[in-house]
mmCIF file of C-alpha atoms in Angstrom:
data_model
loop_
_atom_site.group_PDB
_atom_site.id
_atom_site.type_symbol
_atom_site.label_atom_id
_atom_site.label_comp_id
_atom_site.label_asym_id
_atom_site.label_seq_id
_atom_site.Cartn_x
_atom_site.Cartn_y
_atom_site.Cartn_z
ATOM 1 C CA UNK A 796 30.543 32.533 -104.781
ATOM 2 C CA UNK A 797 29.676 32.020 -108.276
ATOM 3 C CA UNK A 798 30.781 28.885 -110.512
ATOM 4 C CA UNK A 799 33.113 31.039 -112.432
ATOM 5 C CA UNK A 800 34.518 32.561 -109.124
ATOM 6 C CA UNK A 801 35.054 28.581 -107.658
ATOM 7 C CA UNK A 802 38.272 27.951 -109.361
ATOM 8 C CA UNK A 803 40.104 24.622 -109.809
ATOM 9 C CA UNK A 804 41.778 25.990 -106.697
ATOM 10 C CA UNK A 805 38.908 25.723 -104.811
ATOM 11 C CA UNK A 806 38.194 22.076 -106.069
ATOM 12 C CA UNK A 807 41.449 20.985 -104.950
ATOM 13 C CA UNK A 808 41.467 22.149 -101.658
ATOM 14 C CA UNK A 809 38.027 20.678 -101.155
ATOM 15 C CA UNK A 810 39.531 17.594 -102.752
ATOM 16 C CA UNK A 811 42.661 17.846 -99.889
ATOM 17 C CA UNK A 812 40.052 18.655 -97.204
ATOM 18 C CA UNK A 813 38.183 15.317 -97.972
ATOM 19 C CA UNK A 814 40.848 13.179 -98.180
ATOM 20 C CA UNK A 815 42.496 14.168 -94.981
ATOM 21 C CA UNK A 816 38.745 14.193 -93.178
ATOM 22 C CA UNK A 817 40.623 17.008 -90.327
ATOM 23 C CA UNK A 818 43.689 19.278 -90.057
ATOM 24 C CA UNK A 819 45.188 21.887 -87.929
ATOM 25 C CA UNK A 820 44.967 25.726 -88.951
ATOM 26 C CA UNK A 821 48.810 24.863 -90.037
ATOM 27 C CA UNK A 822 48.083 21.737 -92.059
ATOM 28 C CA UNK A 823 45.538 23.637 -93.818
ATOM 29 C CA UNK A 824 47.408 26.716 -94.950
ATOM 30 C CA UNK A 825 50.105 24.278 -95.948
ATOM 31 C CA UNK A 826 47.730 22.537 -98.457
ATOM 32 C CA UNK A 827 46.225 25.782 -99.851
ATOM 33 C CA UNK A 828 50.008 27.075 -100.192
ATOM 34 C CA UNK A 829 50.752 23.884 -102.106
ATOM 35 C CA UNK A 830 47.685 24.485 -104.297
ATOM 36 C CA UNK A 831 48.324 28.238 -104.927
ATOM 37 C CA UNK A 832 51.977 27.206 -105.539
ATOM 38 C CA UNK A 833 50.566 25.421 -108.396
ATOM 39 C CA UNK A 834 48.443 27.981 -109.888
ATOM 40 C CA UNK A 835 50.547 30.674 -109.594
ATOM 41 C CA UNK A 836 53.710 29.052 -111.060
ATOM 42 C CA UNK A 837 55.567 30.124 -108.541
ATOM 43 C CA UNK A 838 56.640 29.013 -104.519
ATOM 44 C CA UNK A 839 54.081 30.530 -101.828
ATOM 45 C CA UNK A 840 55.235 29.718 -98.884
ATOM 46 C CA UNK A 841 52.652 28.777 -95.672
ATOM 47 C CA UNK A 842 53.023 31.841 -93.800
ATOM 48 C CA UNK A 843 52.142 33.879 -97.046
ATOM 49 C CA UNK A 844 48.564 33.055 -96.842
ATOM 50 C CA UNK A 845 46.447 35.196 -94.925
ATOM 51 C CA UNK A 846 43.894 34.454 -92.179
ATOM 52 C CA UNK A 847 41.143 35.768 -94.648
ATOM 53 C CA UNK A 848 42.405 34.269 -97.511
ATOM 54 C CA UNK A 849 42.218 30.679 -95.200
ATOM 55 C CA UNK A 850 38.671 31.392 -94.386
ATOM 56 C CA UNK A 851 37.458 32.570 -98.366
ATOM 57 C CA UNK A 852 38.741 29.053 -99.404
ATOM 58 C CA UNK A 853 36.974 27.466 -96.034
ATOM 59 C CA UNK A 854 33.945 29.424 -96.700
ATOM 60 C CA UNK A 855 33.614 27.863 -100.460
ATOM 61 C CA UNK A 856 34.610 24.936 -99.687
ATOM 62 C CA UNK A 857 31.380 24.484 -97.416
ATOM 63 C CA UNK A 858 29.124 26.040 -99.465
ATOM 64 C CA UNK A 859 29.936 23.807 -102.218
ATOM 65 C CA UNK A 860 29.402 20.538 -100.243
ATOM 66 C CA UNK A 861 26.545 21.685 -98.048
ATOM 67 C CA UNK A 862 24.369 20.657 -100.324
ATOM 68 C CA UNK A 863 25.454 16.975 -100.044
ATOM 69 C CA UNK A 864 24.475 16.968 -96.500
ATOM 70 C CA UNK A 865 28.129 17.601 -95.584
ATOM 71 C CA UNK A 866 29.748 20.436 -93.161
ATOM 72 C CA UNK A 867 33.156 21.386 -92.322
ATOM 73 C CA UNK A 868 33.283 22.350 -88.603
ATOM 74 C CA UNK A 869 36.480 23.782 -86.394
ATOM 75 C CA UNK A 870 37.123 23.575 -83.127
ATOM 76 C CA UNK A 871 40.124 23.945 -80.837
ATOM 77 C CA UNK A 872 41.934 21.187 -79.336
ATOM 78 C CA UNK A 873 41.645 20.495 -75.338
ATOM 79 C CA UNK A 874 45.337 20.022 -75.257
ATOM 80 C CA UNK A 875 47.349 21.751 -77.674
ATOM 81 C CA UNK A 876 45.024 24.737 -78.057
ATOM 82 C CA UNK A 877 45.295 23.769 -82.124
ATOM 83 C CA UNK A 878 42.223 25.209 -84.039
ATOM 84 C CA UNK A 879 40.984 21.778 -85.735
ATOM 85 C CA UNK A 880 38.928 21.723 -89.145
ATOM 86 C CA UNK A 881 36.917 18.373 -89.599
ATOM 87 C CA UNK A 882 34.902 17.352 -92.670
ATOM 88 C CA UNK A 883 31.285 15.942 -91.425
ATOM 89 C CA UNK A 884 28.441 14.466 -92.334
ATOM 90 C CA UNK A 885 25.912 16.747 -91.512
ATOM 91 C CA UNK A 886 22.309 14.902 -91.076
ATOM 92 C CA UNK A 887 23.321 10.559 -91.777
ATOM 93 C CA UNK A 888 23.520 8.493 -88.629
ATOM 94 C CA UNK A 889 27.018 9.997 -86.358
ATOM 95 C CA UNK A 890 28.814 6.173 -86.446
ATOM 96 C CA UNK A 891 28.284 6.335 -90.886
ATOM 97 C CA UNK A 892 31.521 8.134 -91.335
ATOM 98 C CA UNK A 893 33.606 6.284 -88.998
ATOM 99 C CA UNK A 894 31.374 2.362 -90.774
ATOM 100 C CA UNK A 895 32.323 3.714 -94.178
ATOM 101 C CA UNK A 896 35.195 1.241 -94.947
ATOM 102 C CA UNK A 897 34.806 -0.813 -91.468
ATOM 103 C CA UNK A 898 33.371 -4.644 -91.043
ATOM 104 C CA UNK A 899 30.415 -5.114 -89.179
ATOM 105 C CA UNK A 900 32.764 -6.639 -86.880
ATOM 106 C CA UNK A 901 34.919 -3.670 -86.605
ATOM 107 C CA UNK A 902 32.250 -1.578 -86.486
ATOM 108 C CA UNK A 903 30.722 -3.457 -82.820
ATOM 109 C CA UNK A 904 34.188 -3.105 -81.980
ATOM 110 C CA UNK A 905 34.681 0.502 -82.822
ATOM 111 C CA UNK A 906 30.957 1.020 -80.523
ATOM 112 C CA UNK A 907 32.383 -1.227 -77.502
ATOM 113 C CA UNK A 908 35.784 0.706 -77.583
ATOM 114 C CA UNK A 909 33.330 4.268 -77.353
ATOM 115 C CA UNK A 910 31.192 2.298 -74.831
ATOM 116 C CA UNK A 911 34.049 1.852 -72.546
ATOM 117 C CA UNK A 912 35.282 5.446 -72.337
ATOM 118 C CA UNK A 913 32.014 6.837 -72.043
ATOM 119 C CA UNK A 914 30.053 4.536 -69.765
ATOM 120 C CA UNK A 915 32.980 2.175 -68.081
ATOM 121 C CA UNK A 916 35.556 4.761 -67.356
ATOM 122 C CA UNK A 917 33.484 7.173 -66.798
ATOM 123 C CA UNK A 918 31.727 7.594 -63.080
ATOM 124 C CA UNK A 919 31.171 10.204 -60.671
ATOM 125 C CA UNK A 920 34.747 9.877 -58.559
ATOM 126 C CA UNK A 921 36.710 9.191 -62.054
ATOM 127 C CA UNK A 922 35.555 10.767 -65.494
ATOM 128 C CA UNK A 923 38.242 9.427 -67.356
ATOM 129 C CA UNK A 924 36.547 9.233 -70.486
ATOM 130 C CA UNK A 925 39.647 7.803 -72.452
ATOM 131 C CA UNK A 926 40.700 3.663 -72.444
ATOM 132 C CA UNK A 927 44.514 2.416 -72.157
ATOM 133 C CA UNK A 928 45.719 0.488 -74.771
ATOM 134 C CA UNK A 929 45.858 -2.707 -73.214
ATOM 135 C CA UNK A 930 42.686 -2.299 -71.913
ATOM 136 C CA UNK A 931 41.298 -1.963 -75.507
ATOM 137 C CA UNK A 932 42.862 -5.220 -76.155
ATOM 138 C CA UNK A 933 40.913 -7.231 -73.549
ATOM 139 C CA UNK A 934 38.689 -10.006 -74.752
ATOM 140 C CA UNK A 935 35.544 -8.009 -73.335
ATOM 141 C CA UNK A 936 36.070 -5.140 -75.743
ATOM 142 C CA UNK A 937 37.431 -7.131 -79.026
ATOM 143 C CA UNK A 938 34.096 -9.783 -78.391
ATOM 144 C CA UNK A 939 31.680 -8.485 -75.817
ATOM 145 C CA UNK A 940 28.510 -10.665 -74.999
ATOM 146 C CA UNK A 941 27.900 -11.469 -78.940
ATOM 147 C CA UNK A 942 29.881 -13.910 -81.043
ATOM 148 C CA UNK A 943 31.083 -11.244 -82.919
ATOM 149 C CA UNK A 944 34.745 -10.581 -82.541
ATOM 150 C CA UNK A 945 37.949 -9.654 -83.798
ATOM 151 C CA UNK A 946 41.311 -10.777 -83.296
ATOM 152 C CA UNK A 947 44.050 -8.877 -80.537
ATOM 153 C CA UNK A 948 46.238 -8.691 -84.275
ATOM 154 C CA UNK A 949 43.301 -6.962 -86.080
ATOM 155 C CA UNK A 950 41.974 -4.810 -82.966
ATOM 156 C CA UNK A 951 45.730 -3.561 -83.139
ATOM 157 C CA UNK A 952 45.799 -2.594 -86.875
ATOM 158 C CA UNK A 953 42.304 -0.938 -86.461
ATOM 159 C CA UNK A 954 43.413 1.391 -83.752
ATOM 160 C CA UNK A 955 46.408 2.253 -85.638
ATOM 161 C CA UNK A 956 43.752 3.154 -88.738
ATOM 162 C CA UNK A 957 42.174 4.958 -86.156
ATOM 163 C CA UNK A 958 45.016 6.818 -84.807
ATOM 164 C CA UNK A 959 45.781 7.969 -88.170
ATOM 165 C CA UNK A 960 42.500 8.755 -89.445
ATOM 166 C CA UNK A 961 42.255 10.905 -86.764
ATOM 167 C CA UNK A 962 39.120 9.193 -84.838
ATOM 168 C CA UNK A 963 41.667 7.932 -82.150
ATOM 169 C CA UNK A 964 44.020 9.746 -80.563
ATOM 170 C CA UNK A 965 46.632 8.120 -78.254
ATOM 171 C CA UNK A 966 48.586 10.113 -75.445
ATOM 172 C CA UNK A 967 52.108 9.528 -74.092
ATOM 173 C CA UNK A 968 50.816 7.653 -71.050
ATOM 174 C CA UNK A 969 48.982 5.157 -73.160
ATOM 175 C CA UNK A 970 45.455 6.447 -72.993
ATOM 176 C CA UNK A 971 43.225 6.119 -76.221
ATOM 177 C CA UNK A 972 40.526 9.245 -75.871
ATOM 178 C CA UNK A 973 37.831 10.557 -79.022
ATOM 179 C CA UNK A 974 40.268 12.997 -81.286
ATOM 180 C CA UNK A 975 38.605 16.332 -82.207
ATOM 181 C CA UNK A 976 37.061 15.145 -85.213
ATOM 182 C CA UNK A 977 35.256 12.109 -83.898
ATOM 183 C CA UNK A 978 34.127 14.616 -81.111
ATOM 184 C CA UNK A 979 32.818 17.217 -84.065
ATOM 185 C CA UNK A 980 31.299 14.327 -85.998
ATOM 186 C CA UNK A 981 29.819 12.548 -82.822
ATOM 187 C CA UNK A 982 28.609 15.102 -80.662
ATOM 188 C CA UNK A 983 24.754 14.810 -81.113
ATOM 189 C CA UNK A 984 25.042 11.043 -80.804
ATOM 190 C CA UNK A 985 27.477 10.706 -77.616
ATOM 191 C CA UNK A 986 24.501 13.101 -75.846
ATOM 192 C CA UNK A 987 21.766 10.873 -77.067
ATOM 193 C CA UNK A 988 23.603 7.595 -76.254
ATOM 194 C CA UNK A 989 25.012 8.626 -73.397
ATOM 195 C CA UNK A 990 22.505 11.058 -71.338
ATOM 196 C CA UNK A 991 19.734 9.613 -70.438
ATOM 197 C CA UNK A 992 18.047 12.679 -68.019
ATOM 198 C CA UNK A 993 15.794 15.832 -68.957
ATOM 199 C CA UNK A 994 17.487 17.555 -65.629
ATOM 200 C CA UNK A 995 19.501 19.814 -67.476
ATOM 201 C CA UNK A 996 21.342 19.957 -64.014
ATOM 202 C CA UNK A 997 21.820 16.280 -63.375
ATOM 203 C CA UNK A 998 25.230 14.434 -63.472
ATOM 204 C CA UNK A 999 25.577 13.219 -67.440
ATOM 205 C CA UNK A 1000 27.962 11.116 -68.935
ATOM 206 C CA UNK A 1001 28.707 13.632 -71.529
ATOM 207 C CA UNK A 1002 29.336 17.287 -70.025
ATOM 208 C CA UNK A 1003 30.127 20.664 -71.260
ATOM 209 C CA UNK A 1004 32.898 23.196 -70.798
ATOM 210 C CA UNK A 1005 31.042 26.196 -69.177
ATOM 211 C CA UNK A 1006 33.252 28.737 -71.268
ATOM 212 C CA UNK A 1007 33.149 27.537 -75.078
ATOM 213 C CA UNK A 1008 30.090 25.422 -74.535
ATOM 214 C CA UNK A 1009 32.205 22.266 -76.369
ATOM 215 C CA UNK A 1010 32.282 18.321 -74.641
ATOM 216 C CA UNK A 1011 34.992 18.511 -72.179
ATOM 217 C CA UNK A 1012 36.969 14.980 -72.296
ATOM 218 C CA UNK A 1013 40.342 16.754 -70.703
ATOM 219 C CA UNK A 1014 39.969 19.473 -68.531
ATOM 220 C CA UNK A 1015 38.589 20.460 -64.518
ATOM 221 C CA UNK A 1016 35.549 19.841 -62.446
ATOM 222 C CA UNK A 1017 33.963 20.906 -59.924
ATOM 223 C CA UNK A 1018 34.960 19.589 -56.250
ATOM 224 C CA UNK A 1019 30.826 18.398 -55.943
ATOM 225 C CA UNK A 1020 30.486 15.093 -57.307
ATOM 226 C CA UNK A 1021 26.633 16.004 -57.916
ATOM 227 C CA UNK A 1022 27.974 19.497 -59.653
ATOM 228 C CA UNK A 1023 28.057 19.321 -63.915
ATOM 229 C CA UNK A 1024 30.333 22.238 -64.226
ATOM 230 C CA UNK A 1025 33.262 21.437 -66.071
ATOM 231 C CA UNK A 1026 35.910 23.364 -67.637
ATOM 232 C CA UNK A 1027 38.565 23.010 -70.509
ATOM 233 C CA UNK A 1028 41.828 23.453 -69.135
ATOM 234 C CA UNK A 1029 42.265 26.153 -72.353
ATOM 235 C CA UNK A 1030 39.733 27.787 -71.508
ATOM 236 C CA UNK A 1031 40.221 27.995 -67.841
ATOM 237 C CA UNK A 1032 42.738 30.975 -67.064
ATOM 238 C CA UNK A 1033 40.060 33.142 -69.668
ATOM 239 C CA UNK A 1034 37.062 32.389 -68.042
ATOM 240 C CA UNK A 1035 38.330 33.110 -64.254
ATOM 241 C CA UNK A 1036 39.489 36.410 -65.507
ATOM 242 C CA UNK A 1037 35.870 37.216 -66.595
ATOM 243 C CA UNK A 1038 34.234 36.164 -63.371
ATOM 244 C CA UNK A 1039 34.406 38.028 -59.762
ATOM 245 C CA UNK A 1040 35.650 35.278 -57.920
ATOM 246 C CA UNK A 1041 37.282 31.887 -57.992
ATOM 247 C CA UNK A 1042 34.117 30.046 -57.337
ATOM 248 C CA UNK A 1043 31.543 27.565 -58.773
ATOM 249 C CA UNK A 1044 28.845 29.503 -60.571
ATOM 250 C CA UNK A 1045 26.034 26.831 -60.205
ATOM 251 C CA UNK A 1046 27.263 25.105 -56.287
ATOM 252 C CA UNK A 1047 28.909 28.682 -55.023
ATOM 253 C CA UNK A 1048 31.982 26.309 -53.965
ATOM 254 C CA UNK A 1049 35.503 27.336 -53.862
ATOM 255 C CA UNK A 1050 37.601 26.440 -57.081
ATOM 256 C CA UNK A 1051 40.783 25.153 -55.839
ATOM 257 C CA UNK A 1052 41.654 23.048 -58.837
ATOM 258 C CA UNK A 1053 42.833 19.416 -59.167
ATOM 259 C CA UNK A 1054 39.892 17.943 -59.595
ATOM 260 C CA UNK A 1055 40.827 16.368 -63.225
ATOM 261 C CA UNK A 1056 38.691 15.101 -66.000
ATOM 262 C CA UNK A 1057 40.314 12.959 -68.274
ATOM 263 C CA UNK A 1058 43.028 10.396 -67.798
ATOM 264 C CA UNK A 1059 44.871 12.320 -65.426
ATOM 265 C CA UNK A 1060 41.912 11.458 -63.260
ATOM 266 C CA UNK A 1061 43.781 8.020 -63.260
ATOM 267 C CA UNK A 1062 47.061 9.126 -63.551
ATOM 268 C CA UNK A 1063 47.481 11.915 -61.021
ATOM 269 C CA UNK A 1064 45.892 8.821 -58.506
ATOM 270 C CA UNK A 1065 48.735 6.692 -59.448
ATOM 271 C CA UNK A 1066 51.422 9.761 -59.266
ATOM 272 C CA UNK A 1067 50.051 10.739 -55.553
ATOM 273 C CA UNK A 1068 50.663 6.978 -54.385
ATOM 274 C CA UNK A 1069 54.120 6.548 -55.929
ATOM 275 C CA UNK A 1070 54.666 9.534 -54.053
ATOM 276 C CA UNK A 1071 53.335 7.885 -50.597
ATOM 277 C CA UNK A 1072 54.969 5.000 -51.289
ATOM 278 C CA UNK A 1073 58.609 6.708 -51.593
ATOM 279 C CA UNK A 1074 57.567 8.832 -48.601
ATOM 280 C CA UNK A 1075 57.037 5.728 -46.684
ATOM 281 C CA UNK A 1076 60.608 4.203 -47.997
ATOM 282 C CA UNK A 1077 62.488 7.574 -47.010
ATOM 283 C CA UNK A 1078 60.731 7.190 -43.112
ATOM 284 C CA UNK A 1079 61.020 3.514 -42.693
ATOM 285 C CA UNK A 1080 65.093 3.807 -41.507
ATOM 286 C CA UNK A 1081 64.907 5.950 -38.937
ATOM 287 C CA UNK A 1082 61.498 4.486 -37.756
ATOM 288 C CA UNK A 1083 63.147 1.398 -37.313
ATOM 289 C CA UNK A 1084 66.546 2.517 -36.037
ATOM 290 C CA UNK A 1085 64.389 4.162 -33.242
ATOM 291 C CA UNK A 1086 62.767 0.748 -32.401
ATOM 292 C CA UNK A 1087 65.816 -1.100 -32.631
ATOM 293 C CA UNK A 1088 67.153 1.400 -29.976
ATOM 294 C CA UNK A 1089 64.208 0.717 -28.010
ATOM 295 C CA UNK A 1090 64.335 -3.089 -28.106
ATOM 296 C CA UNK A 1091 67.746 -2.397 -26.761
ATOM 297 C CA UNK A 1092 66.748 -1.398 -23.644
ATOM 298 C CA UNK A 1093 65.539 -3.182 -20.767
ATOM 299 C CA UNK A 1094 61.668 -2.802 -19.994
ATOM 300 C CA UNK A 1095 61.397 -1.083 -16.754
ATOM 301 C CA UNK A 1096 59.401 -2.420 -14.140
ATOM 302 C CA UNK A 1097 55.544 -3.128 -14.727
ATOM 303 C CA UNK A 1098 56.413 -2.260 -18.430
ATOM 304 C CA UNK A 1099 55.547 -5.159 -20.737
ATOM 305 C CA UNK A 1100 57.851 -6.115 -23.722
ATOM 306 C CA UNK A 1101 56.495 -5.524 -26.843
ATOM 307 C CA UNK A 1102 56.358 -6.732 -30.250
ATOM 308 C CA UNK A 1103 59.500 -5.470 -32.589
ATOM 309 C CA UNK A 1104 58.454 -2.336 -34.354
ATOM 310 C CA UNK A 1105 59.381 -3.203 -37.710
ATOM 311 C CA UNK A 1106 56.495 -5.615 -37.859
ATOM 312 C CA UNK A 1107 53.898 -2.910 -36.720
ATOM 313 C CA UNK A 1108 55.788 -0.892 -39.549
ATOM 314 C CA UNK A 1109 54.867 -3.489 -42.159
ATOM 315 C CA UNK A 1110 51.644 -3.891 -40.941
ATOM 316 C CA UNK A 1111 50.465 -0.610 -41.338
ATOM 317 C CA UNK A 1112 52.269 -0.292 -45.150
ATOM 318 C CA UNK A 1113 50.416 -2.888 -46.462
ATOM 319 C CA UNK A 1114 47.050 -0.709 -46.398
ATOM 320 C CA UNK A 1115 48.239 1.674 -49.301
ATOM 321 C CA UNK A 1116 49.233 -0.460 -51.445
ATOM 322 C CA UNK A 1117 45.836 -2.532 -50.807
ATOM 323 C CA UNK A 1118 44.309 1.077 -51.780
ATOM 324 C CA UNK A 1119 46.236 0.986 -54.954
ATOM 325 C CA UNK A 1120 45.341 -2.171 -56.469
ATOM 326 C CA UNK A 1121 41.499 -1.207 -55.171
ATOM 327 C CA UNK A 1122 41.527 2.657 -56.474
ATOM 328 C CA UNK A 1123 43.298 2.194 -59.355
ATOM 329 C CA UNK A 1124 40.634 0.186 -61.281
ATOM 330 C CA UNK A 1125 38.558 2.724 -64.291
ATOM 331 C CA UNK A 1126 35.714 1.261 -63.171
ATOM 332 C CA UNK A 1127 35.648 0.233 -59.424
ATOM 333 C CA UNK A 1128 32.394 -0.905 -57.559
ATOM 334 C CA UNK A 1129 32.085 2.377 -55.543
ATOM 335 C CA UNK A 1130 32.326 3.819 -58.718
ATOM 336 C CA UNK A 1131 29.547 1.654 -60.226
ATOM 337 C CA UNK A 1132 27.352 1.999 -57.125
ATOM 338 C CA UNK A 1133 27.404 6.078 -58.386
ATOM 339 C CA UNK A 1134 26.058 5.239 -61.461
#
């Protein structure tokens, strides 16, 4: 595109692009529609402007800043399927963008916060990869080992920035996880912090969806603890469709699903012992109307009398919830001894 072909219409979506840092497809033609509103004098509504017409003004828009060491990059979201757009810095060190307006403070915050999804709450048995909110609250994250610290008050207002900056995003369960743009801007540098093996085939921190090729913080893995095949859970109906069977391609093992990545590695743990524990609510009635029956009755001869039933019954429900408190910890020492 030549400077007389970049228009003012051009400069102002750039302009909108830059301020906002990342948008959705939607966002996007929203802004442009606002712009050509503008320029035409007239309303143009979102759904007026074309898929190509999106991707001219995308197209010039890079060109134009690629030459300040600056890309804009899409992807789609793990979740909502949503086809991001982030602005980037293309070559400067991967935290710059996210330090721009931050305290040094803030900053070792901001690096403890990433430290904790990727190396804390992230193991073999549970790749989480994603912190709960009151977790990111904890003294450990806001101060670490150094005396350099914030407040709970100012860690709170920073991952609300966050949030809405669109570094952070924060899921109905109370989960903090990387949004798409921090995972654009920070790919290169999550692999080099976080992978520290030449075995293309050994277990990483940071893995790959074997479909789009793209980090896979939400999504499936592979039954083998040992096995690095992930997939998104977007791109998983797609890619099954593609292959001959419903089985590992590196490991050969069945696929059966359920194996999560992401916080539902947590939270379908907690969901499968609420669901034990009712189990064990809906049983313990009859169990120990049978064993008051049975305390009823006289032992027979040579039989010895027993302990009453309902204390066995207690007994034995105290294990699960022991398992609960145990299993339920992001970072558990079986899970560290994987590491």
């Amino acid at each position: 595109m030549t400077e007389n072909q970049y228009t003012d219409g051009n400069r102002a979506f750039l302009q909108a692009i830059m301020v906002r840092g990342a948008f959705t497809l939607s966002e996007g033609k929203s802004m442009l529609a606002a712009i050509l509103s503008v320029q035409e004098e007239k309303r143009v509504d979102a759904n007026e402007v074309s898929q190509e017409m999106f991707d001219s003004y995308i197209a010039a828009a890079a060109d134009a800043v690629s030459c300040f060491e600056y890309e804009i990059h899409s992807t789609q979201h793990q979740v909502t399927k949503n086809r991001i757009y982030a602005f980037v810095n293309s070559v400067s060190d991967a935290l710059t963008q996210i330090a721009t307006v931050r305290t040094p403070d803030e900053l070792l915050y901001i690096r403890r916060l990433i430290d904790a999804m990727f190396e804390t709450n992230n193991t073999k048995r549970k790749e989480v990869m994603a912190i709960r909110s009151m977790q990111a609250l904890e003294s450990k994250i806001r101060k670490g080992t150094s005396e350099k610290s914030i407040t709970q008050a100012e860690a709170e207002k920073l991952l609300t920035i966050l949030e809405r900056e669109k570094w952070l995003e924060r899921s109905s369960e109370g989960f903090y996880s990387l949004a798409p743009r921090a995972l654009i801007e920070l790919r290169s540098w999550l692999v080099d912090t976080y992978n520290d093996s030449e075995d293309l085939d050994a277990w990483q921190k940071v893995k790959f969806c074997e479909a789009c090729k793209e980090i896979v913080t939400v999504g499936e893995r592979c039954s083998d603890l040992d096995c690095i095949i992930r997939l998104h859970n977007i791109c998983e109906a797609a890619y099954w469709r593609s292959r001959p069977s419903r089985t590992c391609p590196k490991c050969k093992l069945e696929w059966k699903g359920g194996n999560f990545v992401g916080e539902k590695a947590v939270t379908s743990l907690e969901e499968n012992l609420r669901q034990k524990g009712r189990g064990l609510k809906r049983t313990r009635p009859s169990q120990l109307d049978e064993t008051s029956d049975d305390n009823d009755k006289e032992p027979e001869q040579g039989q010895e009398d027993v302990t009453p039933g309902s204390k066995r019954i207690a007994r034995r429900e105290s294990s699960p919830t022991s398992e609960r408190h145990a299993d339920l910890s992001l970072a558990s020492d079986g899970d560290a001894e994987d590491d």
